[in-house]
Short mmCIF file of C-alpha atoms in Angstrom, two decimals:
data_model
loop_
_atom_site.label_atom_id
_atom_site.label_comp_id
_atom_site.label_asym_id
_atom_site.label_seq_id
_atom_site.Cartn_x
_atom_site.Cartn_y
_atom_site.Cartn_z
CA MET A 1 27.65 -74.35 17.44
CA ASN A 2 30.95 -72.61 18.17
CA TYR A 3 33.50 -72.54 15.35
CA THR A 4 37.21 -71.88 15.67
CA PHE A 5 38.79 -69.27 13.42
CA THR A 6 40.68 -71.99 11.53
CA GLU A 7 37.44 -73.89 10.93
CA LEU A 8 35.82 -70.78 9.48
CA ILE A 9 38.82 -70.27 7.20
CA TRP A 10 38.47 -73.89 6.10
CA LEU A 11 34.76 -73.40 5.30
CA PHE A 12 35.63 -70.24 3.39
CA LEU A 13 38.20 -72.09 1.28
CA ALA A 14 35.97 -75.10 0.69
CA TYR A 15 32.93 -73.11 -0.42
CA ALA A 16 35.05 -70.72 -2.49
CA PHE A 17 36.45 -73.74 -4.37
CA LEU A 18 33.02 -75.35 -4.80
CA GLY A 19 31.68 -72.02 -6.05
CA TRP A 20 34.50 -71.80 -8.58
CA VAL A 21 33.67 -75.32 -9.80
CA ILE A 22 30.01 -74.35 -10.27
CA GLU A 23 30.80 -71.06 -12.02
CA THR A 24 33.47 -72.62 -14.25
CA VAL A 25 31.25 -75.54 -15.31
CA VAL A 26 28.31 -73.25 -16.10
CA GLY A 27 30.53 -70.71 -17.89
CA SER A 28 32.31 -73.40 -19.89
CA LEU A 29 29.02 -74.96 -20.98
CA LYS A 30 27.75 -71.57 -22.16
CA THR A 31 30.89 -70.66 -24.12
CA ARG A 32 31.74 -74.27 -25.09
CA LYS A 33 35.32 -73.75 -23.93
CA PHE A 34 37.06 -73.68 -20.58
CA THR A 35 36.38 -70.38 -18.80
CA ASN A 36 38.14 -69.59 -15.54
CA ARG A 37 35.48 -67.61 -13.68
CA GLY A 38 36.10 -65.64 -10.53
CA PHE A 39 37.94 -62.43 -9.78
CA SER A 40 41.08 -64.18 -8.53
CA THR A 41 43.33 -66.33 -10.70
CA GLY A 42 43.24 -69.49 -8.61
CA PRO A 43 40.36 -72.00 -8.45
CA PHE A 44 38.29 -69.93 -6.00
CA CYS A 45 35.18 -67.74 -6.25
CA LEU A 46 35.61 -65.75 -3.09
CA VAL A 47 32.04 -64.46 -2.93
CA TYR A 48 30.82 -68.02 -2.31
CA GLY A 49 33.26 -68.44 0.57
CA VAL A 50 32.36 -65.08 2.09
CA SER A 51 28.63 -65.81 1.81
CA ALA A 52 28.96 -69.24 3.37
CA VAL A 53 30.97 -67.97 6.35
CA ILE A 54 28.62 -65.04 7.00
CA MET A 55 25.62 -67.38 6.86
CA THR A 56 27.35 -69.87 9.15
CA VAL A 57 28.17 -67.25 11.76
CA THR A 58 24.97 -65.21 11.66
CA LEU A 59 22.26 -67.81 10.99
CA ASP A 60 23.35 -70.57 13.36
CA ASP A 61 20.46 -69.71 15.72
CA LEU A 62 17.96 -70.34 12.90
CA ILE A 63 19.32 -73.73 11.82
CA ASP A 64 16.26 -75.60 13.13
CA ASN A 65 13.74 -73.15 11.66
CA THR A 66 13.46 -74.02 7.98
CA VAL A 67 11.36 -71.02 6.95
CA PHE A 68 13.47 -68.34 8.64
CA LEU A 69 16.72 -70.09 7.65
CA PHE A 70 15.58 -70.08 4.00
CA ILE A 71 14.60 -66.40 4.18
CA GLY A 72 17.82 -65.46 6.00
CA CYS A 73 20.03 -67.29 3.50
CA GLY A 74 18.17 -65.71 0.60
CA ILE A 75 18.45 -62.19 1.94
CA LEU A 76 22.11 -62.44 2.97
CA SER A 77 23.27 -64.10 -0.24
CA THR A 78 21.33 -61.62 -2.37
CA VAL A 79 22.74 -58.64 -0.48
CA ILE A 80 26.29 -60.04 -0.72
CA GLU A 81 25.91 -60.66 -4.45
CA TRP A 82 24.64 -57.10 -5.00
CA VAL A 83 27.37 -55.54 -2.86
CA THR A 84 30.07 -57.61 -4.57
CA GLY A 85 28.81 -56.60 -7.99
CA LYS A 86 28.76 -52.91 -7.08
CA LEU A 87 32.23 -53.03 -5.52
CA LEU A 88 33.69 -54.78 -8.56
CA GLU A 89 31.96 -52.22 -10.76
CA ARG A 90 33.60 -49.52 -8.64
CA LEU A 91 36.98 -51.17 -9.20
CA ASN A 92 36.58 -51.92 -12.92
CA SER A 93 33.92 -49.35 -13.86
CA HIS A 94 32.00 -52.15 -15.62
CA LYS A 95 29.47 -54.80 -14.68
CA LEU A 96 31.07 -58.24 -14.56
CA TRP A 97 27.65 -59.91 -14.76
CA ASP A 98 24.26 -58.57 -15.79
CA TYR A 99 20.80 -60.00 -15.08
CA SER A 100 18.98 -57.11 -16.77
CA LYS A 101 17.32 -59.46 -19.25
CA LYS A 102 15.93 -61.72 -16.52
CA LYS A 103 12.54 -61.17 -14.91
CA TRP A 104 12.30 -59.61 -11.47
CA ASN A 105 15.86 -58.32 -11.54
CA TYR A 106 17.12 -55.36 -9.52
CA ASP A 107 19.89 -53.15 -10.84
CA GLY A 108 21.02 -55.99 -13.13
CA TYR A 109 23.05 -57.58 -10.34
CA ILE A 110 20.40 -59.63 -8.55
CA CYS A 111 17.18 -61.33 -9.63
CA LEU A 112 14.49 -63.44 -8.00
CA GLU A 113 15.50 -66.59 -9.87
CA TYR A 114 19.03 -66.63 -8.49
CA SER A 115 18.00 -65.34 -5.06
CA ILE A 116 15.83 -68.43 -4.62
CA LEU A 117 18.69 -70.63 -5.83
CA TRP A 118 21.13 -69.01 -3.37
CA ALA A 119 18.58 -69.41 -0.57
CA VAL A 120 18.28 -73.16 -1.24
CA LEU A 121 22.05 -73.65 -1.56
CA GLY A 122 22.69 -71.56 1.56
CA MET A 123 20.17 -73.49 3.63
CA LEU A 124 21.67 -76.82 2.54
CA SER A 125 25.17 -75.55 3.30
CA VAL A 126 24.36 -74.26 6.79
CA ARG A 127 22.30 -77.28 7.78
CA TYR A 128 24.24 -80.12 6.12
CA GLY A 129 27.30 -78.92 4.18
CA ASN A 130 29.16 -77.45 7.15
CA ARG A 131 28.87 -80.69 9.07
CA LEU A 132 30.30 -82.76 6.21
CA LEU A 133 33.13 -80.33 5.43
CA LEU A 134 34.16 -80.01 9.07
CA ALA A 135 34.09 -83.80 9.48
CA PHE A 136 36.53 -84.10 6.58
CA PHE A 137 38.59 -81.25 8.03
CA ARG A 138 38.90 -82.92 11.44
CA PHE A 139 39.75 -86.25 9.82
CA MET A 140 43.15 -84.87 8.81
CA PRO A 141 46.04 -84.91 11.32
CA GLU A 142 46.03 -81.78 13.49
CA PRO A 143 49.36 -80.21 12.41
CA LEU A 144 48.62 -80.95 8.75
CA TYR A 145 45.25 -79.22 8.48
CA GLU A 146 46.47 -76.14 10.38
CA ILE A 147 49.45 -75.70 8.04
CA LEU A 148 47.43 -76.52 4.92
CA VAL A 149 44.60 -74.10 5.65
CA TRP A 150 46.83 -71.15 6.47
CA CYS A 151 49.17 -71.73 3.54
CA ILE A 152 46.24 -71.74 1.11
CA ALA A 153 44.76 -68.66 2.79
CA VAL A 154 48.04 -66.74 2.34
CA LEU A 155 48.25 -67.80 -1.31
CA ILE A 156 44.69 -66.60 -1.91
CA LEU A 157 45.48 -63.25 -0.27
CA LEU A 158 48.45 -62.80 -2.61
CA ASP A 159 46.27 -63.89 -5.54
CA VAL A 160 43.64 -61.28 -4.68
CA LEU A 161 46.26 -58.54 -4.34
CA LEU A 162 47.62 -59.45 -7.78
CA SER A 163 44.11 -59.43 -9.26
CA VAL A 164 43.43 -55.99 -7.79
CA ALA A 165 46.75 -54.75 -9.15
CA ALA A 166 45.86 -56.14 -12.58
CA ALA A 167 42.41 -54.53 -12.47
CA LEU A 168 43.95 -51.17 -11.58
CA HIS A 169 46.51 -51.59 -14.36
CA ILE A 170 43.75 -52.22 -16.86
CA ARG A 171 42.04 -48.94 -15.91
CA LYS A 172 44.67 -46.80 -17.60
CA ASN A 173 42.50 -43.70 -17.85
CA SER A 174 42.59 -42.92 -14.11
CA PRO A 175 45.29 -40.49 -12.86
CA SER A 176 45.42 -42.32 -9.56
CA THR A 177 46.07 -45.56 -11.43
CA ILE A 178 48.99 -43.96 -13.27
CA ARG A 179 50.54 -43.06 -9.92
CA VAL A 180 50.08 -46.66 -8.75
CA GLN A 181 51.72 -47.92 -11.94
CA GLN A 182 54.70 -45.61 -11.39
CA LYS A 183 55.16 -46.92 -7.86
CA VAL A 184 54.82 -50.50 -9.03
CA ALA A 185 57.40 -49.85 -11.75
CA VAL A 186 59.88 -48.61 -9.15
CA PHE A 187 59.44 -51.31 -6.52
CA THR A 188 58.47 -54.34 -8.59
CA CYS A 189 60.90 -56.64 -10.33
CA LYS A 190 60.39 -58.14 -13.79
CA LEU A 191 59.01 -61.34 -12.31
CA GLY A 192 56.33 -59.42 -10.46
CA LEU A 193 55.34 -57.52 -13.60
CA ALA A 194 55.20 -60.79 -15.52
CA ILE A 195 52.86 -62.28 -12.91
CA VAL A 196 50.60 -59.21 -12.98
CA GLY A 197 50.62 -59.43 -16.77
CA TYR A 198 49.49 -63.05 -16.62
CA VAL A 199 46.67 -62.16 -14.23
CA GLU A 200 45.69 -59.29 -16.53
CA ARG A 201 45.41 -61.60 -19.52
CA ARG A 202 43.38 -64.09 -17.51
CA MET A 203 40.94 -61.39 -16.38
CA LYS A 204 40.58 -60.03 -19.91
CA LYS A 205 39.60 -63.50 -21.15
CA ALA A 206 37.15 -64.11 -18.30
CA TYR A 207 35.61 -60.61 -18.40
CA PRO A 208 36.26 -58.91 -21.78
CA ILE A 209 34.02 -56.00 -20.80
CA ILE A 210 36.65 -54.55 -18.44
CA MET A 211 38.68 -53.50 -21.51
CA GLU A 212 36.05 -50.95 -22.50
CA LYS A 213 36.80 -47.30 -21.79
CA ALA A 214 35.56 -46.20 -18.38
CA GLU A 215 34.94 -42.87 -16.72
CA PRO A 216 37.67 -42.06 -14.17
CA ILE A 217 36.58 -42.16 -10.53
CA TYR A 218 39.35 -39.99 -9.15
CA ARG A 219 40.18 -36.49 -10.33
CA GLU A 220 42.81 -33.99 -9.38
CA GLY A 221 41.82 -30.58 -8.05
CA LYS A 222 39.94 -29.95 -4.82
CA PHE A 223 40.48 -31.77 -1.55
CA ALA A 224 38.66 -35.13 -1.42
CA GLU A 225 37.22 -34.68 -4.91
CA GLY A 226 35.33 -37.66 -6.25
CA CYS A 227 34.50 -40.53 -3.91
CA GLY A 228 37.85 -41.74 -2.61
CA PHE A 229 39.36 -42.40 0.82
CA TYR A 230 39.38 -38.81 2.09
CA LYS A 231 35.76 -38.13 1.12
CA LEU A 232 34.59 -41.42 2.62
CA PHE A 233 36.53 -40.86 5.84
CA TRP A 234 34.93 -37.45 6.43
CA LEU A 235 31.51 -38.87 5.64
CA PHE A 236 32.24 -41.64 8.14
CA MET A 237 33.11 -39.10 10.86
CA ILE A 238 30.06 -36.96 10.17
CA ALA A 239 27.76 -40.01 10.12
CA CYS A 240 29.21 -41.29 13.41
CA VAL A 241 28.36 -38.00 15.15
CA LEU A 242 24.96 -37.56 13.48
CA GLY A 243 24.04 -41.19 14.16
CA ASP A 244 24.86 -40.83 17.84
CA LEU A 245 22.82 -37.62 18.01
CA VAL A 246 19.80 -39.17 16.25
CA GLU A 247 19.79 -42.25 18.49
CA THR A 248 20.21 -40.16 21.66
CA VAL A 249 17.29 -37.88 20.77
CA PHE A 250 15.17 -40.85 19.67
CA CYS A 251 15.74 -42.60 23.01
CA ARG A 252 14.87 -39.40 24.87
CA PHE A 253 11.48 -39.09 23.19
CA SER A 254 10.65 -42.82 22.98
CA MET A 255 11.82 -43.81 26.49
CA GLY A 256 11.52 -40.53 28.35
CA TYR A 257 15.14 -40.23 29.49
CA TRP A 258 18.59 -39.50 28.10
CA MET A 259 20.82 -42.47 27.28
CA ASN A 260 24.37 -42.60 25.98
CA ARG A 261 24.30 -44.24 22.53
CA SER A 262 27.97 -43.95 21.56
CA SER A 263 29.76 -47.03 20.26
CA LEU A 264 33.15 -45.89 21.55
CA VAL A 265 34.55 -45.00 24.96
CA TRP A 266 35.78 -41.58 23.84
CA GLY A 267 33.46 -39.16 22.10
CA PRO A 268 29.94 -39.18 20.60
CA PHE A 269 30.53 -41.67 17.80
CA SER A 270 28.18 -44.37 16.56
CA VAL A 271 30.42 -46.43 14.28
CA ILE A 272 27.55 -48.60 13.08
CA TRP A 273 26.05 -45.51 11.46
CA GLY A 274 29.45 -44.45 10.17
CA PHE A 275 30.19 -47.72 8.41
CA ALA A 276 26.60 -47.92 7.13
CA ILE A 277 26.89 -44.50 5.50
CA VAL A 278 30.25 -45.35 3.94
CA LEU A 279 28.84 -48.59 2.54
CA ALA A 280 25.72 -46.86 1.22
CA THR A 281 27.79 -44.07 -0.35
CA VAL A 282 30.22 -46.43 -2.07
CA LEU A 283 27.39 -48.51 -3.49
CA LEU A 284 24.85 -45.81 -4.29
CA TYR A 285 26.57 -42.51 -5.02
CA LYS A 286 26.42 -43.25 -8.77
CA ASP A 287 22.73 -44.11 -8.43
CA ARG A 288 21.69 -40.78 -6.90
CA ASP A 289 19.72 -39.87 -10.05
CA LYS A 290 17.67 -43.08 -9.96
CA PRO A 291 14.08 -43.18 -8.63
CA ASP A 292 13.50 -43.01 -4.89
CA TYR A 293 12.06 -46.52 -4.74
CA HIS A 294 15.39 -47.91 -6.00
CA LEU A 295 17.22 -46.33 -3.08
CA PHE A 296 14.44 -47.23 -0.63
CA LEU A 297 14.55 -50.92 -1.55
CA PHE A 298 18.32 -50.93 -1.22
CA GLY A 299 18.19 -49.28 2.20
CA THR A 300 15.45 -51.56 3.48
CA PHE A 301 17.10 -54.86 2.59
CA MET A 302 20.71 -53.79 2.98
CA GLY A 303 20.04 -51.99 6.25
CA GLY A 304 18.22 -54.98 7.70
CA ALA A 305 20.97 -57.41 6.70
CA TYR A 306 23.66 -55.02 7.94
CA GLU A 307 21.98 -54.56 11.33
CA TYR A 308 21.43 -58.32 11.71
CA VAL A 309 25.08 -59.12 10.97
CA CYS A 310 26.30 -56.35 13.32
CA SER A 311 24.10 -57.74 16.10
CA VAL A 312 25.45 -61.27 15.72
CA LEU A 313 29.10 -60.21 15.43
CA SER A 314 28.90 -57.90 18.46
CA GLU A 315 27.53 -60.76 20.54
CA LEU A 316 30.17 -63.19 19.31
CA VAL A 317 33.08 -60.80 19.87
CA PHE A 318 31.99 -58.90 22.99
CA GLY A 319 29.46 -61.28 24.55
CA LYS A 320 26.90 -58.48 24.92
CA VAL A 321 23.46 -57.77 23.47
CA PHE A 322 23.41 -54.09 22.49
CA TRP A 323 19.82 -53.99 21.22
CA ASP A 324 16.82 -56.29 21.42
CA TYR A 325 13.68 -55.87 19.28
CA SER A 326 11.89 -58.94 20.64
CA LYS A 327 8.94 -56.83 21.83
CA ILE A 328 8.49 -55.09 18.46
CA PRO A 329 6.17 -56.82 15.93
CA PHE A 330 7.66 -58.52 12.86
CA ASN A 331 11.12 -58.96 14.37
CA LEU A 332 13.68 -61.61 13.45
CA ASP A 333 15.32 -63.17 16.50
CA GLY A 334 15.16 -59.76 18.20
CA ARG A 335 17.96 -58.46 15.98
CA VAL A 336 15.98 -56.64 13.28
CA ASN A 337 12.36 -55.68 12.76
CA LEU A 338 10.32 -54.60 9.75
CA LEU A 339 9.64 -51.06 10.99
CA PHE A 340 13.33 -50.25 11.50
CA CYS A 341 14.16 -51.82 8.13
CA PHE A 342 11.79 -49.28 6.58
CA PHE A 343 13.64 -46.58 8.51
CA TRP A 344 16.88 -47.76 6.88
CA GLY A 345 15.19 -47.46 3.49
CA ILE A 346 13.99 -43.92 4.18
CA ALA A 347 17.45 -43.01 5.52
CA ALA A 348 19.07 -44.25 2.28
CA VAL A 349 16.83 -41.99 0.17
CA ILE A 350 17.38 -38.94 2.37
CA TRP A 351 21.13 -39.51 2.53
CA ILE A 352 21.81 -39.96 -1.17
CA LYS A 353 19.28 -37.40 -2.42
CA PHE A 354 19.75 -34.64 0.16
CA PHE A 355 22.67 -34.96 2.56
CA TYR A 356 25.37 -36.54 0.40
CA PRO A 357 25.51 -33.84 -2.35
CA ARG A 358 25.63 -31.03 0.22
CA LEU A 359 28.14 -32.66 2.56
CA SER A 360 30.28 -33.74 -0.40
CA ALA A 361 30.45 -30.14 -1.64
CA TRP A 362 31.22 -28.89 1.87
CA ILE A 363 34.06 -31.40 2.36
CA GLU A 364 35.65 -30.39 -0.94
CA LYS A 365 35.86 -26.79 0.31
CA ILE A 366 38.32 -27.79 3.05
CA PRO A 367 41.82 -26.47 2.23
CA LYS A 368 44.02 -29.28 0.96
CA ILE A 369 46.81 -29.03 3.56
CA TRP A 370 44.42 -28.80 6.49
CA GLY A 371 42.26 -31.54 5.00
CA TYR A 372 45.08 -34.06 4.70
CA LEU A 373 46.50 -33.16 8.12
CA LEU A 374 43.16 -33.36 9.97
CA THR A 375 42.21 -36.56 8.16
CA TRP A 376 45.23 -38.47 9.38
CA ILE A 377 45.08 -37.02 12.90
CA LEU A 378 41.44 -38.05 13.19
CA ALA A 379 42.13 -41.43 11.54
CA VAL A 380 44.82 -42.26 14.14
CA PHE A 381 42.50 -41.10 16.94
CA MET A 382 39.58 -43.23 15.68
CA VAL A 383 41.75 -46.33 15.26
CA CYS A 384 43.03 -45.94 18.83
CA ASN A 385 39.50 -45.24 20.04
CA MET A 386 38.17 -48.39 18.40
CA LEU A 387 41.00 -50.56 19.74
CA VAL A 388 40.60 -49.27 23.31
CA SER A 389 36.81 -49.63 23.09
CA ALA A 390 37.12 -53.21 21.84
CA ALA A 391 39.57 -54.06 24.63
CA ALA A 392 37.30 -52.44 27.24
CA LEU A 393 34.26 -54.38 26.00
CA ILE A 394 36.18 -57.66 25.92
CA ARG A 395 37.34 -57.15 29.51
CA TYR A 396 33.84 -56.05 30.52
CA ASP A 397 32.57 -59.42 29.34
CA GLN A 398 35.48 -61.39 30.84
CA ARG A 399 35.11 -59.80 34.28
CA ASP A 400 31.58 -61.17 34.54
CA GLY A 401 32.45 -64.38 36.35
CA GLY A 402 35.78 -64.72 34.55
CA PRO A 403 39.37 -64.81 35.84
CA ALA A 404 41.04 -61.74 37.30
CA ALA A 405 43.29 -59.60 35.14
CA LYS A 406 46.75 -61.09 34.64
CA SER A 407 48.50 -59.23 31.82
CA GLY A 408 49.47 -55.58 31.92
CA TRP A 409 46.93 -54.39 29.34
CA GLU A 410 44.11 -56.13 31.21
CA LYS A 411 45.02 -54.38 34.45
CA ILE A 412 45.21 -51.00 32.71
CA ILE A 413 41.80 -51.51 31.10
CA ASP A 414 40.25 -52.68 34.38
CA THR A 415 41.63 -49.62 36.16
CA HIS A 416 40.37 -47.02 33.68
CA PHE A 417 37.20 -48.81 32.49
CA ASP A 418 35.67 -50.61 35.45
CA ASP A 419 32.13 -52.03 35.42
CA GLN A 420 30.57 -48.85 36.77
CA LYS A 421 32.08 -46.72 34.00
CA MET A 422 31.22 -49.26 31.31
CA GLU A 423 27.61 -49.30 32.49
CA ARG A 424 27.47 -45.53 32.00
CA ILE A 425 29.04 -45.75 28.53
CA TYR A 426 26.97 -48.75 27.39
CA PRO A 427 23.76 -48.63 29.47
CA ASN A 428 21.87 -50.77 26.98
CA ALA A 429 24.43 -53.60 26.83
CA LYS A 430 23.15 -56.83 28.37
CA GLN A 431 24.88 -60.12 28.95
CA LYS A 432 24.38 -62.55 26.09
CA PRO A 433 21.91 -65.28 27.13
CA GLU A 434 23.33 -68.76 27.34
#
């Protein structure tokens, strides 16, 4: 089933609200008083909305297969819950929920009991809930539901920004937070500060643990010290190049010939590897002293879910199949397979235990001035590279039986990135089957 962007936003809002209702009812029953759960101030638990939309988009092909739909919903929801918990811990330096006392838990953020519950709820949502919510959505007059959905979405975005600002304000021990506070003090009026203060008080009541003293994440001194934007950007660039090199060599030995494996039209960059390394670093750099099996399990499940989602999104956006594992045993819809999931797990251990400490130390040796200058030059180049690559892939798909180029940008793309050149850049890209 094809969903419009507005319909996906509607599903996000609906499930975020239903999730807030569930969390608030359960939290209120436990504390015997009303407890506004959720990171944002409004009646929304965003992780429920995000999970529902990702399941809707990526698992639509499995809707008639109960077993695989159940497994897919369980894996995706569990991964999203774990990632959300780690990211919020990164923001607040504290766990906002902890399943450590439950059996079969992992890292205190996920456990078998809730994973099964999320799998059941996800399967019911994808198979039945979406249909009911979209029927209600389409029942409203067309101008009304468009305006309503987008107005609520904008309000939620502002709510999230305020919640992030409040969370940063609470972490008073971080030098970077002090700089943010100074900027806010200059550019924010009294009303804005009052709103942030209200959000702060709400968050302190919902999650008292965030008031405890936390270790600062950012420190002054060397270039890219800690694990902030500059460190992550350089790790992203290095991973893009190394990922392209690894895949190229792997194809040479497994297939017997050289094949271009770059994700972008300019340069040897595999952005899937780049984003994977950034995500793994953000979530695991504090866990580098934990046992290898901890990192291996993370890499196996997270890598598999990440590759599956990337496969679905690339097909939806660009109309192309960039890899197909249908001929490899234990594959899921040709998008992931068990062997490569194990490779992700091994890669997570090697990265965090071996490569990350060495590359992190090397990056911090870059002179500050040159580091900042090169970072922003490369950042602008990569953004342009990604935009041009996306446009070239979109036109590559549209030219296949589609209308001729009409607008100026389409003609420019068709001139510089014709089918012959695109076939050389993306030799493994195949037309998405109908």
